[in-house]
Tab-separated table of C-alpha atoms in Angstrom:
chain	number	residue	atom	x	y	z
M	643	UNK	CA	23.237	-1.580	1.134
M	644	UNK	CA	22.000	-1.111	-2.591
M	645	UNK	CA	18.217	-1.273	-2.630
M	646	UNK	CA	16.059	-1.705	-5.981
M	647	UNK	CA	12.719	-0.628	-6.536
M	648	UNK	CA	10.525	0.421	-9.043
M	649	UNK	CA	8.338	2.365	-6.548
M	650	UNK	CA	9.818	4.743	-4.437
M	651	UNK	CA	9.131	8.449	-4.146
M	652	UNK	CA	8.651	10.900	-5.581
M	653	UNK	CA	6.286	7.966	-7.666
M	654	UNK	CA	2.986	8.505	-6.363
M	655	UNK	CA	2.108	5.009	-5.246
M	656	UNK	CA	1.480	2.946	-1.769
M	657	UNK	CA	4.240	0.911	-2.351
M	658	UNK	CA	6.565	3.988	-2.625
M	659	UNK	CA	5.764	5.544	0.443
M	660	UNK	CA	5.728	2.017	2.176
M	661	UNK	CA	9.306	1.187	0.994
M	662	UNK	CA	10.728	4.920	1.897
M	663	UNK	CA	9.309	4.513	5.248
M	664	UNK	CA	10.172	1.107	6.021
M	665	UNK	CA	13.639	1.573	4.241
M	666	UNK	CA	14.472	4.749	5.475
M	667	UNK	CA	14.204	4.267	9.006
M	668	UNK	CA	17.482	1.813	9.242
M	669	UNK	CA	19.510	4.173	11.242
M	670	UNK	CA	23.258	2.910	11.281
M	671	UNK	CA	22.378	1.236	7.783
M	672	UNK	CA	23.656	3.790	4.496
M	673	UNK	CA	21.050	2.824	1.643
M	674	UNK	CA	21.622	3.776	-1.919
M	675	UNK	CA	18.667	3.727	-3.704
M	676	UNK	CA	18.312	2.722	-7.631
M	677	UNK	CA	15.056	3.338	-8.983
M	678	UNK	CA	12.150	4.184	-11.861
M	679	UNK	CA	12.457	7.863	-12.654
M	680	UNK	CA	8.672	9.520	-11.905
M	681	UNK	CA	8.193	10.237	-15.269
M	682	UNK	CA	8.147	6.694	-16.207
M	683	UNK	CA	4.797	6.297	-14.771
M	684	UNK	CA	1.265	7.318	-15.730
M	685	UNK	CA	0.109	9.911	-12.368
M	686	UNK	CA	1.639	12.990	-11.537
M	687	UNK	CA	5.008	12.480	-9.082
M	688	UNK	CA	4.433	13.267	-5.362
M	689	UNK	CA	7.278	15.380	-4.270
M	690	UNK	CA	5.945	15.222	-0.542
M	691	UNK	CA	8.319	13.546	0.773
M	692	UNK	CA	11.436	14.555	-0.585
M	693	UNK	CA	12.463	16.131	2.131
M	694	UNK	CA	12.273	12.739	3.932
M	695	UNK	CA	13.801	10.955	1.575
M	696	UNK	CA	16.927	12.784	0.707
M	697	UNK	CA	17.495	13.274	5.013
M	698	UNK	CA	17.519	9.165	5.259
M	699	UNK	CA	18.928	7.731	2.221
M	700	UNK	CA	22.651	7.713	1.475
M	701	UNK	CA	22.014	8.002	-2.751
M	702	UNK	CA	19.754	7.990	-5.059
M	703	UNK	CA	19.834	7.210	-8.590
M	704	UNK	CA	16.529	7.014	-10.929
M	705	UNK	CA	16.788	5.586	-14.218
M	706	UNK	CA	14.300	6.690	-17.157
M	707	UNK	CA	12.905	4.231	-19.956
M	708	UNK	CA	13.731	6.561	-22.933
M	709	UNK	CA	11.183	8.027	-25.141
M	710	UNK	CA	10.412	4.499	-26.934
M	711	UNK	CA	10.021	2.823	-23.521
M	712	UNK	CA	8.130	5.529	-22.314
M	713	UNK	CA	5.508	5.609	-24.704
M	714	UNK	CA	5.531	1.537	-24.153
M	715	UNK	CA	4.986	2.302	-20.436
M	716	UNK	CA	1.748	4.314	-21.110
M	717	UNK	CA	0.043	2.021	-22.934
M	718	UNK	CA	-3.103	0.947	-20.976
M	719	UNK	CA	-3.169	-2.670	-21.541
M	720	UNK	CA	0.267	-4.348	-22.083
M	721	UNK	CA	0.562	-8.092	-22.096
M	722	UNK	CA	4.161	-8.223	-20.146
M	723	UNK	CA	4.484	-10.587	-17.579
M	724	UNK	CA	5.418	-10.120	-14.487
M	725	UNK	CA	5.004	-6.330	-15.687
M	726	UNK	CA	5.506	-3.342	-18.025
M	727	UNK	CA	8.679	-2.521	-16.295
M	728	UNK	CA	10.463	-5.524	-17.462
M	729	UNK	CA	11.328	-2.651	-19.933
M	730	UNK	CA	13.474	-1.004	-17.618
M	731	UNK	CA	15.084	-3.573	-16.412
M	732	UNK	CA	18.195	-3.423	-18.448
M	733	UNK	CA	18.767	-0.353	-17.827
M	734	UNK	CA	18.196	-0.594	-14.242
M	735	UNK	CA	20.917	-4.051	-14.503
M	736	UNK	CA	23.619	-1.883	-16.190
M	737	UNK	CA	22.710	1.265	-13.527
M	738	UNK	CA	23.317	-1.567	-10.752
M	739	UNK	CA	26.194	-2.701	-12.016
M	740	UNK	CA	27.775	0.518	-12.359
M	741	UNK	CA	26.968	1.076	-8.468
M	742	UNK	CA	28.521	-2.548	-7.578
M	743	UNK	CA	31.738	-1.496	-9.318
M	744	UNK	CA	31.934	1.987	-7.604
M	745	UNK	CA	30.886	0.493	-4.090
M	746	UNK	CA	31.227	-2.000	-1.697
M	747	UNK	CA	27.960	-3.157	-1.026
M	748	UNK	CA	27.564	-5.761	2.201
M	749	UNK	CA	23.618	-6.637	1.186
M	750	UNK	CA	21.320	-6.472	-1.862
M	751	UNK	CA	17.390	-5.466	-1.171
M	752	UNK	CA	14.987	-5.380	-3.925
M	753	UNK	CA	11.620	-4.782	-3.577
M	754	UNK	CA	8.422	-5.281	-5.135
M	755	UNK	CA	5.900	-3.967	-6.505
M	756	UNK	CA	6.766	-4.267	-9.000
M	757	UNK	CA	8.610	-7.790	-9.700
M	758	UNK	CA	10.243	-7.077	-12.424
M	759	UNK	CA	13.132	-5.278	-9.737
M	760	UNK	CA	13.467	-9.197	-8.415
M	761	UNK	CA	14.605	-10.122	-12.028
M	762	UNK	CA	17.134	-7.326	-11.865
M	763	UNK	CA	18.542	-8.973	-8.435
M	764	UNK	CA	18.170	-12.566	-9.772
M	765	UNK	CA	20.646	-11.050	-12.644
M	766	UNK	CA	22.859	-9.082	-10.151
M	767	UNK	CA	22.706	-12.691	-7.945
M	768	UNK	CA	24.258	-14.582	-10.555
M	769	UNK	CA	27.208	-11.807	-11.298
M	770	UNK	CA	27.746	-11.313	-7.993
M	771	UNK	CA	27.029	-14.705	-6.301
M	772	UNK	CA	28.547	-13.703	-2.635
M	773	UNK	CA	26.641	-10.871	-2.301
M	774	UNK	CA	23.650	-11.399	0.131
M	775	UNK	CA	20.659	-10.860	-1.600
M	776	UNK	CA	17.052	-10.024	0.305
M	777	UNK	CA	13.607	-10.118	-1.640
M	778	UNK	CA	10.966	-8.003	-0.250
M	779	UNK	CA	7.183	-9.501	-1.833
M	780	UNK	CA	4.101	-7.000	-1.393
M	781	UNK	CA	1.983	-9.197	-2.906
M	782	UNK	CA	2.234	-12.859	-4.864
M	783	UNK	CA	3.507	-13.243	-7.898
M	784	UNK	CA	1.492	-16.221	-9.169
M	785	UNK	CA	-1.817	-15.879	-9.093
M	786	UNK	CA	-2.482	-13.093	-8.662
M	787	UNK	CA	-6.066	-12.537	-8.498
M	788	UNK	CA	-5.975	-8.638	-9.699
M	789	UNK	CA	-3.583	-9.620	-12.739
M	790	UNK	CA	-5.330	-11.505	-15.755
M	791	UNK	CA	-2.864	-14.543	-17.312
M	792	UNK	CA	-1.540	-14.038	-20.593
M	793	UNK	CA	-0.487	-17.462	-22.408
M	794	UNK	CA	2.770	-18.413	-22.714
M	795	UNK	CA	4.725	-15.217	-20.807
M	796	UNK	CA	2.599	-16.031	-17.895
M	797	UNK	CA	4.092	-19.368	-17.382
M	798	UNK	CA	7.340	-17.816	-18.290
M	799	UNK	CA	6.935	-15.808	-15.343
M	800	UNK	CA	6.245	-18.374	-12.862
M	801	UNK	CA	9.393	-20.226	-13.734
M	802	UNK	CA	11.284	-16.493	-12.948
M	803	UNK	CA	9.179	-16.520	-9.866
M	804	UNK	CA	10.427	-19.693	-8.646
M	805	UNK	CA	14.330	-18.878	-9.521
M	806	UNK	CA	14.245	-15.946	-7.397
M	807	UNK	CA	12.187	-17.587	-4.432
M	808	UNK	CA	15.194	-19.938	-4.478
M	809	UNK	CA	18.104	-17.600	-5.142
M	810	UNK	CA	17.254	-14.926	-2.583
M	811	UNK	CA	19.166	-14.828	0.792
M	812	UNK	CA	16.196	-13.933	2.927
M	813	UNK	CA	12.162	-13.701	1.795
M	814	UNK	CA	10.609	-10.618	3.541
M	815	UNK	CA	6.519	-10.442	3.189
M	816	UNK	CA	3.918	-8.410	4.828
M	817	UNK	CA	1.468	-10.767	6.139
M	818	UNK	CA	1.893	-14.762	6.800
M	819	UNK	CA	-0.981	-15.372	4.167
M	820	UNK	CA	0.999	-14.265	1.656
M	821	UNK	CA	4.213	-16.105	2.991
M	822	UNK	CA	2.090	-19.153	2.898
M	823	UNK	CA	0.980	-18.974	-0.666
M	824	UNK	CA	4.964	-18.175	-1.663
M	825	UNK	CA	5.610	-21.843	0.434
M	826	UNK	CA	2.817	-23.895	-1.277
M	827	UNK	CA	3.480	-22.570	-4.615
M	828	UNK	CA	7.537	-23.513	-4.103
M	829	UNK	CA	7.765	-26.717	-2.260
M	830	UNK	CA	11.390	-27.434	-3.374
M	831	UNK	CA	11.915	-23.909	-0.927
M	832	UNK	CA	12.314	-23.836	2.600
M	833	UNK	CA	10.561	-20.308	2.064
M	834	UNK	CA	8.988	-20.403	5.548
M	835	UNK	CA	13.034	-21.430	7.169
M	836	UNK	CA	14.155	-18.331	5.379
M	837	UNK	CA	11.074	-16.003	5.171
M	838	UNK	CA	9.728	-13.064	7.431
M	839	UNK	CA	6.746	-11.406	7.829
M	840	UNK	CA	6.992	-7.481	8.468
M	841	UNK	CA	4.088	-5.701	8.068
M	842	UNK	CA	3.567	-1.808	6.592
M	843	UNK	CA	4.473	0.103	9.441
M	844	UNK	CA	3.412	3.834	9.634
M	845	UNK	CA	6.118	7.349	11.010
M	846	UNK	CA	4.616	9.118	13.358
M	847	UNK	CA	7.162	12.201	12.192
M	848	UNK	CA	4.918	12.263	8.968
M	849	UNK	CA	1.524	13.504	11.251
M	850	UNK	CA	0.837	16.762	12.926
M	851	UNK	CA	-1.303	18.100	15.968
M	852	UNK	CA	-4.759	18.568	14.624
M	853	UNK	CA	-7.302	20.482	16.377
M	854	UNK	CA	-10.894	18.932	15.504
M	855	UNK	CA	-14.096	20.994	14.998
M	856	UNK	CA	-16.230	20.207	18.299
M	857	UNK	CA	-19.151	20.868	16.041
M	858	UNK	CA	-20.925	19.943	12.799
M	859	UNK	CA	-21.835	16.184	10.682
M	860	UNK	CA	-19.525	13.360	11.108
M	861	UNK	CA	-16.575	13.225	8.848
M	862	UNK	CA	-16.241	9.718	7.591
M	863	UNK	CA	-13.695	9.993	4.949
M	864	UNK	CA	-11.941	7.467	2.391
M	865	UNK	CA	-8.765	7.713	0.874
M	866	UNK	CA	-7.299	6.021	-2.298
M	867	UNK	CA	-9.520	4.575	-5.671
M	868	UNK	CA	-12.130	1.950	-6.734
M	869	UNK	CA	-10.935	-0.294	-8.603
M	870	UNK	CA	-12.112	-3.891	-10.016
M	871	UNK	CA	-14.438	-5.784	-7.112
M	872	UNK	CA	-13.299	-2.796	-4.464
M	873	UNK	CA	-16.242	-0.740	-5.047
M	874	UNK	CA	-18.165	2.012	-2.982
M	875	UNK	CA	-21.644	1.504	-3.710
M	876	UNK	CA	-22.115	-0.608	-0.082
M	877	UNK	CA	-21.669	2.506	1.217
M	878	UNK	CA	-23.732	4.511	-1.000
M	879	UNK	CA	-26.469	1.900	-0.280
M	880	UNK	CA	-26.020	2.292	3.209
M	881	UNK	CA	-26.565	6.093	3.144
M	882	UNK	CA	-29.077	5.898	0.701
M	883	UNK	CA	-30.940	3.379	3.000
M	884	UNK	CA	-30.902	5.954	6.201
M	885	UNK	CA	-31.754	8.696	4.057
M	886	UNK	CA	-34.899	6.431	3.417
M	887	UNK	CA	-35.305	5.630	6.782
M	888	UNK	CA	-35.280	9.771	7.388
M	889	UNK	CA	-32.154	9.410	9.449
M	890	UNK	CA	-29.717	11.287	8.062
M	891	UNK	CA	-28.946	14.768	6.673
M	892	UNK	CA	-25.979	16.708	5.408
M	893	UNK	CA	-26.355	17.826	8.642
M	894	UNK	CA	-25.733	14.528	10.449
M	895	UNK	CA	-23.071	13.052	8.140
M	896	UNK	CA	-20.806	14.074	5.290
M	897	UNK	CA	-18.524	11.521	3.058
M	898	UNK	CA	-15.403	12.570	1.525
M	899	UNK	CA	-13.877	10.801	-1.058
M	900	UNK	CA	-10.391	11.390	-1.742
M	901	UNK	CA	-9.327	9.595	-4.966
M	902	UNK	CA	-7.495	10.189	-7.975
M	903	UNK	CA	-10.724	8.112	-10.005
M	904	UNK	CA	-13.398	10.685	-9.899
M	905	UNK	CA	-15.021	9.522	-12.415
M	906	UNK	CA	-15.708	5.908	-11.403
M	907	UNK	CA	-17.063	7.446	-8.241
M	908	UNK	CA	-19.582	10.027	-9.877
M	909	UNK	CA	-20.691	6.883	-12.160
M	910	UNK	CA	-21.514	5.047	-9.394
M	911	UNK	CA	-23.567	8.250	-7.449
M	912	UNK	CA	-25.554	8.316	-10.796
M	913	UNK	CA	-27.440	5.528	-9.200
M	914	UNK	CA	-27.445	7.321	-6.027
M	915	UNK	CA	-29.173	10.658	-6.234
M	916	UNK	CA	-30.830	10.853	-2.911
M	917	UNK	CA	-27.555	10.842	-1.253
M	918	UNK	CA	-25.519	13.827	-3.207
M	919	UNK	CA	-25.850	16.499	-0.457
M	920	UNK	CA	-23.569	13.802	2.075
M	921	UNK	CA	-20.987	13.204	-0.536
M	922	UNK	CA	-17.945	15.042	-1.525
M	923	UNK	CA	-15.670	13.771	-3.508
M	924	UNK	CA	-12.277	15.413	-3.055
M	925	UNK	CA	-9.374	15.523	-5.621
M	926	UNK	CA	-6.562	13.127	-4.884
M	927	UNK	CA	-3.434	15.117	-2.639
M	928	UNK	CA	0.115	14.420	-1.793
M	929	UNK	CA	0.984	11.600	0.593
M	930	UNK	CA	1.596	14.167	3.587
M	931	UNK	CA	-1.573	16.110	3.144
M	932	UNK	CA	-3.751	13.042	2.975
M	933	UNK	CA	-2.426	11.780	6.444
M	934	UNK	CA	-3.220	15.180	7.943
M	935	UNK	CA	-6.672	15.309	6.466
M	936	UNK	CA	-6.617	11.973	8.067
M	937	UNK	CA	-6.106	13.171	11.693
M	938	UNK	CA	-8.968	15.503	10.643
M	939	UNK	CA	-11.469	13.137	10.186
M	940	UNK	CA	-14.082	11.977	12.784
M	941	UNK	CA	-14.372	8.351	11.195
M	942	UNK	CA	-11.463	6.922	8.442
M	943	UNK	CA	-13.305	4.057	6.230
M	944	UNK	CA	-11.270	1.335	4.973
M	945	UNK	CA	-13.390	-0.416	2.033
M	946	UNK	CA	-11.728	-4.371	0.875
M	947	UNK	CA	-12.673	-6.040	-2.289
M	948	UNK	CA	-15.254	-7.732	-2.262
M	949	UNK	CA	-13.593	-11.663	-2.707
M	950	UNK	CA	-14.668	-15.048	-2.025
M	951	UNK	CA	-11.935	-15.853	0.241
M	952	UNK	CA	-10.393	-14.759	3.281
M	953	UNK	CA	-8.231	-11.708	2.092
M	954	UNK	CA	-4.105	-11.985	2.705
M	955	UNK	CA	-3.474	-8.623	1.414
M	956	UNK	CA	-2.272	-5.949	3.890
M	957	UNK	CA	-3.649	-2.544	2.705
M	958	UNK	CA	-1.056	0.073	3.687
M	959	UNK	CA	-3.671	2.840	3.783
M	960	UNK	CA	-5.148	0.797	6.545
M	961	UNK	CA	-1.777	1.260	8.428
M	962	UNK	CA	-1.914	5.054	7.485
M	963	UNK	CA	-5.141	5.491	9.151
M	964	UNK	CA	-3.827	3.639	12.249
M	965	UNK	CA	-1.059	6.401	12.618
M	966	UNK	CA	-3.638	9.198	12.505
M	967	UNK	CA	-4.683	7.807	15.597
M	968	UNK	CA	-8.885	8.278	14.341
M	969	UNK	CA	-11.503	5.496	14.902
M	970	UNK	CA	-11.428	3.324	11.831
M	971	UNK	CA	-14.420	1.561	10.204
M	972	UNK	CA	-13.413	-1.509	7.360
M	973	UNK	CA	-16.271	-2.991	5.355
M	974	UNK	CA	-14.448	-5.873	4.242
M	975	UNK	CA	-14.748	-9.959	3.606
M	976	UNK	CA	-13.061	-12.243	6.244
M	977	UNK	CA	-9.167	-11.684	6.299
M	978	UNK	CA	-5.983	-9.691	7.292
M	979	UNK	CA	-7.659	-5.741	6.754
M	980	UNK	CA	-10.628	-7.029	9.058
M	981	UNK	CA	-8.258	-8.657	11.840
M	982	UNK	CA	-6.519	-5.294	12.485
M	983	UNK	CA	-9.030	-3.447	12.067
M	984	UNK	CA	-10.344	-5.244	15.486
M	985	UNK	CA	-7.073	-5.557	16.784
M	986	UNK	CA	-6.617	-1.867	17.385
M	987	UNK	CA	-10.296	-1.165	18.457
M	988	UNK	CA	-12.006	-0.301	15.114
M	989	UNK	CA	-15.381	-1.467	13.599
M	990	UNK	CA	-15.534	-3.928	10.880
M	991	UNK	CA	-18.213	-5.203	9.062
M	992	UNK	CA	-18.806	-7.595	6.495
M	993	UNK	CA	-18.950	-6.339	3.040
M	994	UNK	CA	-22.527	-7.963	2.149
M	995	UNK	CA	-24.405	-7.148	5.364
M	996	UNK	CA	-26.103	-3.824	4.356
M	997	UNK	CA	-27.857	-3.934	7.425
M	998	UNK	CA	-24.461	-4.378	9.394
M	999	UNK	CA	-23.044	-1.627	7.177
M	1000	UNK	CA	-26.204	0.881	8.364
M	1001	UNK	CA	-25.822	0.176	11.835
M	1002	UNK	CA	-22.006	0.851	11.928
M	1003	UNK	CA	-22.734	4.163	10.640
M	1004	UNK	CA	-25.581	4.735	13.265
M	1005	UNK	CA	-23.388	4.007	16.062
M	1006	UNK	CA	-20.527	6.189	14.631
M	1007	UNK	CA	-23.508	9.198	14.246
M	1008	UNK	CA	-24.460	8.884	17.807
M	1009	UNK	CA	-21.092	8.850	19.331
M	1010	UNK	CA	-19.976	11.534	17.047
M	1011	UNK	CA	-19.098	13.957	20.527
M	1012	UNK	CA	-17.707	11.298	22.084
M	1013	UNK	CA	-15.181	10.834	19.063
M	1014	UNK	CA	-14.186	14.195	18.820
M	1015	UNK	CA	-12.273	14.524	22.445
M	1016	UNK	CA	-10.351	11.235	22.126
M	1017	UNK	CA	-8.166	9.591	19.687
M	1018	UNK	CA	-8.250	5.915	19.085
M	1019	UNK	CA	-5.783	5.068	21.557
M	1020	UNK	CA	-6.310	3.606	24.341
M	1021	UNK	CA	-4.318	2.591	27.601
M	1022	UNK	CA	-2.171	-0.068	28.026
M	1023	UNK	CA	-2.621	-2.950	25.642
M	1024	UNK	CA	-4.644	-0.599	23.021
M	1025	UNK	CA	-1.148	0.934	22.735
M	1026	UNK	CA	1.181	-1.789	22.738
M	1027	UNK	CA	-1.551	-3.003	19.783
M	1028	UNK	CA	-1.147	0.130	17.680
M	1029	UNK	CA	2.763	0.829	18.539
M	1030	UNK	CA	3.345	-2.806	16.590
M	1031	UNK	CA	2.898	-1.064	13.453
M	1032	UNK	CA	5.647	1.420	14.072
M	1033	UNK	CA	8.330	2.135	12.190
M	1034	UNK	CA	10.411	2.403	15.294
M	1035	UNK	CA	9.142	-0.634	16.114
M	1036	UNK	CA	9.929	-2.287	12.756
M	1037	UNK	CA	13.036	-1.087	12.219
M	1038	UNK	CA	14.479	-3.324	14.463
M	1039	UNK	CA	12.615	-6.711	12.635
M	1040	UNK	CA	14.157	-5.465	9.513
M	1041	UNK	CA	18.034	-4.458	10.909
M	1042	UNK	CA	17.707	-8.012	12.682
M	1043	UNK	CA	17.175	-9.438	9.002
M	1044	UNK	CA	19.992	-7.840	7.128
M	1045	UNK	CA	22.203	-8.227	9.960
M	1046	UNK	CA	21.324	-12.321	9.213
M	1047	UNK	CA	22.502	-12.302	6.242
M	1048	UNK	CA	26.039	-9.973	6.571
């Protein structure tokens, strides 16, 4: 199988480590792998898991933009639609075409984000039209409600969109709310007749025995950036509240922050003052050290933008957190993050109820022993909840799917 993606490690991005993980667990299945080249992208490159990578892929082949392109690439605001790495995509067609000539491929996988790798396949599609050809969607293409439109390549865009929906062999998303907006936004497509929904899953191989401290403040601790209407000052405003109320102390409670956007975080504690001695905010680390700190923690908070509709987006650092196995709290609107978050026993509260968001962190203060001797398993169905998430368990969704279309 030849899979494209612009994200996959050692890129230091969610939807990397989601696609090696998913990817890489298709035992019986050899994947070659044509990709961006790290230094095509603005953060350092997360060598974590190359180990992993190079152990479960067949080949791997990472094609660079060239200094032009690069220096394209880095530019903070650029008007491409779907994406900047339209750039690449030439070279990434010509890479793939080498590969096709070399090989005999039985399926085609391309993956997104970003979509500019389904405009490669849509290419690839038409060259090779018996070739079996599966699009992977993390997220929708139109409308996207993070991605501002830009006249005239926007609409371009959505006419791509629509070719591939309707060229593709098999639609693979991670939640049914985004399979649903793919169907209404393509009515000509039978997307749901030849669509599947598999979720992020997490590897348990990727986590370690931890050992946690019977004593000191509860460690809530956050993982990943603030960004757009994803903020933390609810939580701030929460602490800040119980350090009114006399509650709290350093001594009771401690937040880490581990983010690669310090700064938008020590802008927002500007306003914040009275609550300095219970936060630390913690450099960003590699993908393998942040899921051990997250078996260390006594509390992992999951924080949603704050929307006005029901969110369809699956956050795969939600996923992460179930796999370190620690009690989860998501302040979040109604929607998918909030739904698991229940599912496998966590706490989740609505992003606008300060008073729900205080009382969440009361309960996880007082229970703070209790926390510390179990993990958030559970027997029985608490398991069979958590185990869905799997990669063992997914690998056999995503075999079944291939195997549909050989």
């Amino acid at each position: 199988m030849l899979l494209i993606s612009y994200c996959f490690p050692p890129v230091s991005s969610p939807e990397s480590f989601v696609t090696a993980k998913i990817m890489g667990a298709l035992d019986g299945i050899d994947v070659d792998v044509l990709s961006a080249d790290a230094s095509n992208f603005f953060g350092r490159p997360d060598p974590s898991l190359d180990s992993y990578v190079n152990s479960r892929f067949a080949r791997i082949e990472r094609v660079s933009a060239g200094r032009i392109g690069k220096y394209l690439l880095s530019m903070r605001h650029l008007p491409l639609r779907p994406d900047r790495f339209m750039i690449l995509n030439r070279r990434l067609h010509s890479k793939a075409t080498e590969m096709l000539s070399q090989n005999t491929y039985d399926v085609l996988f391309t993956r997104s984000q970003y979509h500019s790798a389904h405009l490669v396949g849509l290419k690839l599609k038409k060259k090779f039209p018996h070739l079996p050809w599966v699009a992977s969607f993390s997220d929708p293409w139109i409308g996207n409600k993070y991605e501002k439109r830009v006249p005239v390549l926007s609409s371009i865009s959505e006419c791509l969109s629509k070719r591939v929906v309707a060229k593709a062999d098999r639609l693979v998303f991670p939640t049914k709310g985004i399979m649903d907006v793919f169907s209404r936004q393509n009515p000509g497509v039978n997307v749901a007749g030849k669509g599947f929904v598999v979720p992020h899953g997490f590897d348990s191989e990727l986590y370690r025995d931890v050992d946690h401290v019977r004593s000191g403040p509860l460690k809530l601790a956050y993982f990943g950036n603030f960004y757009g209407k994803r903020r933390v000052n609810p939580v701030f405003s929460a602490l800040r509240e119980l350090k009114k109320r006399q509650s709290i102390s350093s001594e009771d409670v401690v937040f880490y922050i581990y983010t690669s956007s310090p700064r938008i975080v020590e802008q927002a504690l500007l306003a914040y003052p009275d609550i300095k001695d219970v936060v630390k905010l913690e450099p960003a680390i590699s993908h393998t050290r942040a899921l051990n700190k997250m078996q260390e923690a006594d509390v992992l908070l999951h924080v949603d933008a704050d929307m006005e509709h029901e969110s369809i987006f699956l956050p795969s650092k939600l996923i992460d957190y179930i796999g370190a196995q620690r009690p989860i709290l998501t302040i979040s609107p109604k929607g998918i993050a909030a739904d698991i978050t229940r599912e496998v026993g966590g706490v989740c509260v609505d992003i606008s109820s300060l008073d729900g968001i205080v009382d969440a962190l009361v309960h996880f203060i007082q229970m703070k022993s209790d926390l510390r001797v179990r993990s958030v398993k559970t027997e029985g169905a608490g398991d069979r909840v958590i185990d869905k998430y799997a990669i063992d368990r997914l690998r056999s969704d995503m075999k079944e799917i291939i195997a549909g279309v050989v």
